[in-house]
mmCIF file of C-alpha atoms in Angstrom:
data_model
loop_
_atom_site.group_PDB
_atom_site.id
_atom_site.type_symbol
_atom_site.label_atom_id
_atom_site.label_comp_id
_atom_site.label_asym_id
_atom_site.label_seq_id
_atom_site.Cartn_x
_atom_site.Cartn_y
_atom_site.Cartn_z
ATOM 1 C CA UNK A 292 79.946 68.321 71.593
ATOM 2 C CA UNK A 293 79.504 65.207 69.478
ATOM 3 C CA UNK A 294 75.762 65.131 70.151
ATOM 4 C CA UNK A 295 75.225 68.844 69.587
ATOM 5 C CA UNK A 296 77.655 69.064 66.639
ATOM 6 C CA UNK A 297 78.213 72.850 66.672
ATOM 7 C CA UNK A 298 80.007 74.648 63.880
ATOM 8 C CA UNK A 299 81.988 76.738 66.376
ATOM 9 C CA UNK A 300 83.247 76.086 69.904
ATOM 10 C CA UNK A 301 83.953 79.414 71.609
ATOM 11 C CA UNK A 302 85.872 79.072 74.885
ATOM 12 C CA UNK A 303 85.821 81.872 77.430
ATOM 13 C CA UNK A 304 87.979 80.939 80.437
ATOM 14 C CA UNK A 305 91.418 79.564 81.176
ATOM 15 C CA UNK A 306 90.015 76.157 82.168
ATOM 16 C CA UNK A 307 87.785 76.073 79.093
ATOM 17 C CA UNK A 308 90.843 76.813 76.984
ATOM 18 C CA UNK A 309 92.849 73.974 78.504
ATOM 19 C CA UNK A 310 90.115 71.342 78.276
ATOM 20 C CA UNK A 311 87.702 72.605 75.640
ATOM 21 C CA UNK A 312 90.151 72.784 72.742
ATOM 22 C CA UNK A 313 90.976 69.107 73.054
ATOM 23 C CA UNK A 314 87.318 68.173 73.530
ATOM 24 C CA UNK A 315 86.197 70.242 70.535
ATOM 25 C CA UNK A 316 88.902 68.869 68.259
ATOM 26 C CA UNK A 317 88.187 65.344 69.419
ATOM 27 C CA UNK A 318 84.504 65.869 68.627
ATOM 28 C CA UNK A 319 85.287 67.212 65.140
ATOM 29 C CA UNK A 320 84.063 70.781 65.704
ATOM 30 C CA UNK A 321 85.059 72.749 62.571
ATOM 31 C CA UNK A 322 86.089 76.009 64.287
ATOM 32 C CA UNK A 323 87.618 76.595 67.738
ATOM 33 C CA UNK A 324 87.885 80.111 69.145
ATOM 34 C CA UNK A 325 89.292 81.257 72.498
ATOM 35 C CA UNK A 326 88.572 84.650 74.071
ATOM 36 C CA UNK A 327 91.440 86.347 75.891
ATOM 37 C CA UNK A 328 90.436 89.261 78.132
ATOM 38 C CA UNK A 329 93.484 89.880 80.317
ATOM 39 C CA UNK A 330 96.996 91.014 79.488
ATOM 40 C CA UNK A 331 98.815 88.704 81.895
ATOM 41 C CA UNK A 332 101.924 87.106 80.412
ATOM 42 C CA UNK A 333 101.354 83.616 78.995
ATOM 43 C CA UNK A 334 103.630 80.668 78.125
ATOM 44 C CA UNK A 335 105.649 81.428 81.253
ATOM 45 C CA UNK A 336 105.994 77.745 82.249
ATOM 46 C CA UNK A 337 105.899 74.437 80.321
ATOM 47 C CA UNK A 338 102.175 73.705 80.817
ATOM 48 C CA UNK A 339 101.181 77.225 79.744
ATOM 49 C CA UNK A 340 103.469 76.961 76.729
ATOM 50 C CA UNK A 341 101.760 73.718 75.677
ATOM 51 C CA UNK A 342 98.327 75.299 76.164
ATOM 52 C CA UNK A 343 99.157 78.100 73.720
ATOM 53 C CA UNK A 344 100.334 75.568 71.149
ATOM 54 C CA UNK A 345 96.947 73.791 71.060
ATOM 55 C CA UNK A 346 95.074 73.845 67.714
ATOM 56 C CA UNK A 347 93.035 77.039 68.162
ATOM 57 C CA UNK A 348 91.809 78.725 64.980
ATOM 58 C CA UNK A 349 91.605 82.188 66.461
ATOM 59 C CA UNK A 350 92.253 83.968 69.737
ATOM 60 C CA UNK A 351 89.785 86.827 70.172
ATOM 61 C CA UNK A 352 91.724 89.539 72.009
ATOM 62 C CA UNK A 353 89.730 92.340 73.605
ATOM 63 C CA UNK A 354 92.452 94.884 72.861
ATOM 64 C CA UNK A 355 95.682 95.395 70.965
ATOM 65 C CA UNK A 356 97.391 95.257 74.358
ATOM 66 C CA UNK A 357 96.185 91.695 74.896
ATOM 67 C CA UNK A 358 97.128 90.739 71.332
ATOM 68 C CA UNK A 359 100.674 92.050 71.843
ATOM 69 C CA UNK A 360 101.094 89.800 74.905
ATOM 70 C CA UNK A 361 100.142 86.740 72.846
ATOM 71 C CA UNK A 362 102.435 87.753 69.980
ATOM 72 C CA UNK A 363 105.344 88.038 72.420
ATOM 73 C CA UNK A 364 104.494 84.544 73.667
ATOM 74 C CA UNK A 365 104.887 83.164 70.145
ATOM 75 C CA UNK A 366 101.255 82.893 69.030
ATOM 76 C CA UNK A 367 101.242 83.540 65.253
ATOM 77 C CA UNK A 368 99.640 86.835 64.223
ATOM 78 C CA UNK A 369 97.365 84.952 61.802
ATOM 79 C CA UNK A 370 95.692 83.281 64.765
ATOM 80 C CA UNK A 371 94.935 86.574 66.533
ATOM 81 C CA UNK A 372 91.915 88.819 66.035
ATOM 82 C CA UNK A 373 91.150 91.962 68.017
ATOM 83 C CA UNK A 374 87.460 92.159 68.915
ATOM 84 C CA UNK A 375 87.012 94.834 71.546
ATOM 85 C CA UNK A 376 84.585 94.344 74.381
ATOM 86 C CA UNK A 377 81.507 96.500 74.168
ATOM 87 C CA UNK A 378 78.762 97.765 76.439
ATOM 88 C CA UNK A 379 75.068 98.286 75.864
ATOM 89 C CA UNK A 380 74.960 102.005 75.178
ATOM 90 C CA UNK A 381 71.173 101.985 75.249
ATOM 91 C CA UNK A 382 71.152 100.830 78.863
ATOM 92 C CA UNK A 383 70.467 103.637 81.384
ATOM 93 C CA UNK A 384 72.209 103.788 84.733
ATOM 94 C CA UNK A 385 69.139 102.175 86.286
ATOM 95 C CA UNK A 386 67.682 102.633 89.755
ATOM 96 C CA UNK A 387 69.972 102.663 92.739
ATOM 97 C CA UNK A 388 70.874 104.234 96.032
ATOM 98 C CA UNK A 389 71.756 107.901 96.408
ATOM 99 C CA UNK A 390 75.538 107.558 96.655
ATOM 100 C CA UNK A 391 76.127 110.514 98.961
ATOM 101 C CA UNK A 392 73.307 109.497 101.283
ATOM 102 C CA UNK A 393 74.772 105.979 101.342
ATOM 103 C CA UNK A 394 78.157 107.418 102.301
ATOM 104 C CA UNK A 395 76.728 109.942 104.773
ATOM 105 C CA UNK A 396 78.056 112.898 102.780
ATOM 106 C CA UNK A 397 76.662 116.334 101.883
ATOM 107 C CA UNK A 398 74.928 116.491 98.470
ATOM 108 C CA UNK A 399 77.803 118.421 96.896
ATOM 109 C CA UNK A 400 80.683 116.341 98.309
ATOM 110 C CA UNK A 401 83.269 115.241 95.703
ATOM 111 C CA UNK A 402 83.431 111.458 95.304
ATOM 112 C CA UNK A 403 86.248 109.653 93.501
ATOM 113 C CA UNK A 404 84.890 106.249 92.616
ATOM 114 C CA UNK A 405 86.113 102.916 91.303
ATOM 115 C CA UNK A 406 84.205 99.888 90.029
ATOM 116 C CA UNK A 407 86.607 96.939 89.964
ATOM 117 C CA UNK A 408 87.196 93.583 91.568
ATOM 118 C CA UNK A 409 89.530 93.743 94.563
ATOM 119 C CA UNK A 410 92.090 91.695 92.640
ATOM 120 C CA UNK A 411 95.900 92.084 92.660
ATOM 121 C CA UNK A 412 96.263 93.496 89.131
ATOM 122 C CA UNK A 413 93.711 96.241 89.834
ATOM 123 C CA UNK A 414 96.273 97.603 92.322
ATOM 124 C CA UNK A 415 93.892 99.239 94.765
ATOM 125 C CA UNK A 416 96.931 99.656 97.047
ATOM 126 C CA UNK A 417 98.276 102.180 94.537
ATOM 127 C CA UNK A 418 94.923 103.957 94.658
ATOM 128 C CA UNK A 419 94.957 103.959 98.478
ATOM 129 C CA UNK A 420 98.345 105.654 98.496
ATOM 130 C CA UNK A 421 97.061 108.185 95.973
ATOM 131 C CA UNK A 422 93.972 108.746 98.153
ATOM 132 C CA UNK A 423 96.230 109.571 101.119
ATOM 133 C CA UNK A 424 97.877 112.289 99.043
ATOM 134 C CA UNK A 425 94.563 113.628 97.725
ATOM 135 C CA UNK A 426 92.890 113.841 101.120
ATOM 136 C CA UNK A 427 95.851 115.654 102.638
ATOM 137 C CA UNK A 428 95.050 118.527 100.273
ATOM 138 C CA UNK A 429 91.298 117.977 99.937
ATOM 139 C CA UNK A 430 90.030 116.364 103.172
ATOM 140 C CA UNK A 431 86.404 116.640 101.996
ATOM 141 C CA UNK A 432 87.009 114.159 99.153
ATOM 142 C CA UNK A 433 85.615 110.644 99.632
ATOM 143 C CA UNK A 434 86.767 107.565 97.722
ATOM 144 C CA UNK A 435 84.098 104.915 97.045
ATOM 145 C CA UNK A 436 85.029 101.461 95.782
ATOM 146 C CA UNK A 437 82.418 99.155 94.317
ATOM 147 C CA UNK A 438 83.597 95.564 94.022
ATOM 148 C CA UNK A 439 84.654 92.547 96.029
ATOM 149 C CA UNK A 440 87.634 90.211 95.903
ATOM 150 C CA UNK A 441 90.511 88.370 97.496
ATOM 151 C CA UNK A 442 92.533 91.488 98.331
ATOM 152 C CA UNK A 443 89.949 93.009 100.691
ATOM 153 C CA UNK A 444 91.640 91.980 103.995
ATOM 154 C CA UNK A 445 95.058 93.308 102.901
ATOM 155 C CA UNK A 446 93.497 96.517 101.571
ATOM 156 C CA UNK A 447 91.573 97.057 104.791
ATOM 157 C CA UNK A 448 94.823 96.717 106.749
ATOM 158 C CA UNK A 449 96.613 99.202 104.484
ATOM 159 C CA UNK A 450 93.650 101.581 104.652
ATOM 160 C CA UNK A 451 93.883 101.550 108.454
ATOM 161 C CA UNK A 452 97.668 102.073 108.375
ATOM 162 C CA UNK A 453 97.165 105.126 106.157
ATOM 163 C CA UNK A 454 94.394 106.505 108.366
ATOM 164 C CA UNK A 455 91.851 106.365 105.545
ATOM 165 C CA UNK A 456 89.022 104.376 107.143
ATOM 166 C CA UNK A 457 86.603 107.309 106.802
ATOM 167 C CA UNK A 458 87.949 108.637 103.500
ATOM 168 C CA UNK A 459 87.951 105.364 101.523
ATOM 169 C CA UNK A 460 84.750 103.345 101.642
ATOM 170 C CA UNK A 461 84.627 99.747 100.423
ATOM 171 C CA UNK A 462 81.048 99.138 99.318
ATOM 172 C CA UNK A 463 81.525 95.540 98.153
ATOM 173 C CA UNK A 464 79.412 93.958 95.446
ATOM 174 C CA UNK A 465 76.481 96.176 94.452
ATOM 175 C CA UNK A 466 73.681 95.227 92.107
ATOM 176 C CA UNK A 467 73.214 98.977 91.498
ATOM 177 C CA UNK A 468 76.878 99.519 90.532
ATOM 178 C CA UNK A 469 76.074 101.459 87.346
ATOM 179 C CA UNK A 470 73.691 103.760 89.189
ATOM 180 C CA UNK A 471 76.386 104.494 91.775
ATOM 181 C CA UNK A 472 79.039 104.961 89.075
ATOM 182 C CA UNK A 473 76.900 107.602 87.385
ATOM 183 C CA UNK A 474 77.148 109.697 90.581
ATOM 184 C CA UNK A 475 80.962 109.749 90.816
ATOM 185 C CA UNK A 476 82.675 113.110 90.408
ATOM 186 C CA UNK A 477 85.705 111.306 88.947
ATOM 187 C CA UNK A 478 86.285 107.642 88.077
ATOM 188 C CA UNK A 479 89.785 106.461 89.057
ATOM 189 C CA UNK A 480 91.533 103.231 88.066
ATOM 190 C CA UNK A 481 94.984 102.300 89.363
ATOM 191 C CA UNK A 482 95.653 98.939 87.644
ATOM 192 C CA UNK A 483 99.125 97.723 86.680
ATOM 193 C CA UNK A 484 97.628 95.194 84.216
ATOM 194 C CA UNK A 485 94.366 95.674 82.330
ATOM 195 C CA UNK A 486 92.976 93.964 79.250
ATOM 196 C CA UNK A 487 90.489 96.726 78.462
ATOM 197 C CA UNK A 488 88.221 97.459 81.499
ATOM 198 C CA UNK A 489 84.567 97.761 80.554
ATOM 199 C CA UNK A 490 84.002 99.856 83.691
ATOM 200 C CA UNK A 491 85.842 102.633 81.837
ATOM 201 C CA UNK A 492 83.369 102.239 78.983
ATOM 202 C CA UNK A 493 80.475 102.471 81.438
ATOM 203 C CA UNK A 494 82.005 105.600 82.956
ATOM 204 C CA UNK A 495 82.265 107.266 79.547
ATOM 205 C CA UNK A 496 78.754 106.218 78.570
ATOM 206 C CA UNK A 497 77.415 107.677 81.818
ATOM 207 C CA UNK A 498 79.395 110.904 81.485
ATOM 208 C CA UNK A 499 81.926 110.426 84.289
ATOM 209 C CA UNK A 500 85.428 111.870 83.712
ATOM 210 C CA UNK A 501 88.273 109.346 84.049
ATOM 211 C CA UNK A 502 91.746 109.144 85.536
ATOM 212 C CA UNK A 503 93.414 105.803 84.778
ATOM 213 C CA UNK A 504 96.772 104.126 84.429
ATOM 214 C CA UNK A 505 98.169 103.771 80.906
ATOM 215 C CA UNK A 506 98.438 99.976 80.861
ATOM 216 C CA UNK A 507 97.258 97.180 78.562
ATOM 217 C CA UNK A 508 94.203 98.166 76.568
ATOM 218 C CA UNK A 509 93.352 101.264 78.636
ATOM 219 C CA UNK A 510 94.897 103.733 76.122
ATOM 220 C CA UNK A 511 92.608 102.200 73.477
ATOM 221 C CA UNK A 512 89.632 103.302 75.585
ATOM 222 C CA UNK A 513 90.899 106.557 77.078
ATOM 223 C CA UNK A 514 92.746 109.091 74.941
ATOM 224 C CA UNK A 515 94.998 111.135 77.215
ATOM 225 C CA UNK A 516 93.931 114.757 77.422
ATOM 226 C CA UNK A 517 90.958 114.192 75.155
ATOM 227 C CA UNK A 518 88.614 111.699 76.807
ATOM 228 C CA UNK A 519 90.403 111.286 80.123
ATOM 229 C CA UNK A 520 93.721 111.549 81.932
ATOM 230 C CA UNK A 521 96.303 108.749 81.818
ATOM 231 C CA UNK A 522 99.170 108.310 84.268
ATOM 232 C CA UNK A 523 101.945 105.722 84.723
ATOM 233 C CA UNK A 524 101.173 102.565 86.679
ATOM 234 C CA UNK A 525 102.383 102.187 90.277
ATOM 235 C CA UNK A 526 102.898 105.948 90.639
ATOM 236 C CA UNK A 527 100.608 107.226 93.408
ATOM 237 C CA UNK A 528 101.998 110.755 93.131
ATOM 238 C CA UNK A 529 101.010 110.983 89.459
ATOM 239 C CA UNK A 530 97.623 109.395 90.138
ATOM 240 C CA UNK A 531 96.922 111.803 92.999
ATOM 241 C CA UNK A 532 98.014 114.826 90.977
ATOM 242 C CA UNK A 533 95.720 113.871 88.100
ATOM 243 C CA UNK A 534 92.762 113.344 90.441
ATOM 244 C CA UNK A 535 93.370 116.658 92.196
ATOM 245 C CA UNK A 536 93.712 118.398 88.839
ATOM 246 C CA UNK A 537 90.310 117.171 87.668
ATOM 247 C CA UNK A 538 88.587 117.836 90.981
ATOM 248 C CA UNK A 539 89.754 121.436 90.779
ATOM 249 C CA UNK A 540 88.718 122.030 87.170
ATOM 250 C CA UNK A 541 84.973 121.723 86.554
ATOM 251 C CA UNK A 542 85.114 123.008 82.934
ATOM 252 C CA UNK A 543 87.704 120.364 82.083
ATOM 253 C CA UNK A 544 85.590 117.652 83.665
ATOM 254 C CA UNK A 545 82.690 118.763 81.476
ATOM 255 C CA UNK A 546 84.838 118.632 78.326
ATOM 256 C CA UNK A 547 85.986 115.119 79.188
ATOM 257 C CA UNK A 548 82.385 114.034 79.832
ATOM 258 C CA UNK A 549 81.287 115.199 76.396
ATOM 259 C CA UNK A 550 84.309 113.750 74.588
ATOM 260 C CA UNK A 551 83.980 110.437 76.440
ATOM 261 C CA UNK A 552 80.309 110.067 75.527
ATOM 262 C CA UNK A 553 81.197 110.600 71.861
ATOM 263 C CA UNK A 554 84.206 108.236 71.885
ATOM 264 C CA UNK A 555 82.416 105.342 73.582
ATOM 265 C CA UNK A 556 80.017 104.996 70.650
ATOM 266 C CA UNK A 557 82.721 102.921 68.992
ATOM 267 C CA UNK A 558 82.384 100.334 71.767
ATOM 268 C CA UNK A 559 78.728 99.446 71.341
ATOM 269 C CA UNK A 560 78.102 95.783 72.156
ATOM 270 C CA UNK A 561 76.392 95.372 68.777
ATOM 271 C CA UNK A 562 79.801 95.904 67.139
ATOM 272 C CA UNK A 563 81.330 93.258 69.399
ATOM 273 C CA UNK A 564 78.639 90.785 68.341
ATOM 274 C CA UNK A 565 79.018 91.550 64.635
ATOM 275 C CA UNK A 566 82.827 91.331 64.704
ATOM 276 C CA UNK A 567 82.725 88.046 66.630
ATOM 277 C CA UNK A 568 80.319 86.551 64.126
ATOM 278 C CA UNK A 569 82.559 87.807 61.335
ATOM 279 C CA UNK A 570 85.499 85.859 62.776
ATOM 280 C CA UNK A 571 83.360 82.701 62.980
ATOM 281 C CA UNK A 572 82.376 83.055 59.317
ATOM 282 C CA UNK A 573 85.950 83.779 58.211
ATOM 283 C CA UNK A 574 87.247 80.592 59.855
ATOM 284 C CA UNK A 575 84.442 78.445 58.466
ATOM 285 C CA UNK A 576 84.833 79.885 54.971
ATOM 286 C CA UNK A 577 88.507 78.931 54.975
ATOM 287 C CA UNK A 578 87.755 75.294 55.809
ATOM 288 C CA UNK A 579 88.075 72.894 52.870
ATOM 289 C CA UNK A 580 84.690 71.689 51.651
ATOM 290 C CA UNK A 581 83.937 68.042 52.313
#
């Protein structure tokens, strides 16, 4: 940092936050910014409390939901800025496998898909329990999960207990994730914590109707009844009912596709870049001239 002498140090992970703030201040960097992308509670133990008292000029929160978590933890509002994550709306789905061929399904089979790390807060267990309810009424429905993570062994055990080995397919990491997502009949997300979820933005951009839990920044992406369907977290009955409702209503799915494509224009990555640069300039402009 001393050799490079940047005007801004922008830190993007928890470890970078803990170490980079001190390094940047020690090197005399004029502006220090930390991105916060998850809505986990902070300042829950002494070390975390100290970390959020470090001299950071601005926390860039990807949603109002994330910002509210930091406010509750005692971070002054003046040090918070909401800069929502964006996606490249010019990017097509790209080449990829035929999803239904990959799953061994007929061309017209309904697929409820998810693109998310198999992490605790994504609550795939909630989605598994919802899938059990959906497939009892619609046995032809297949659930396809794209993503990998620490919860896979536990989820595989629960899937077997629920008798869903054939109905819920864990596809792991896929380089063609966006191409597969574009082929979902419905995108479903069952998280109990969520900063924003750019997979929801991808789903809207690609015209896939959404059912998601109303947590964190999700309601800032999905407007209930207008661009998707929102349900309470940790409620598999509500999640299943919403999925079944969309699967049985093709005109509604089409309305949500069109509304989602229009709404996602506000999340273009170019806006994220411009707003981030604006925060940099605001901090630097407020610095006393030497």
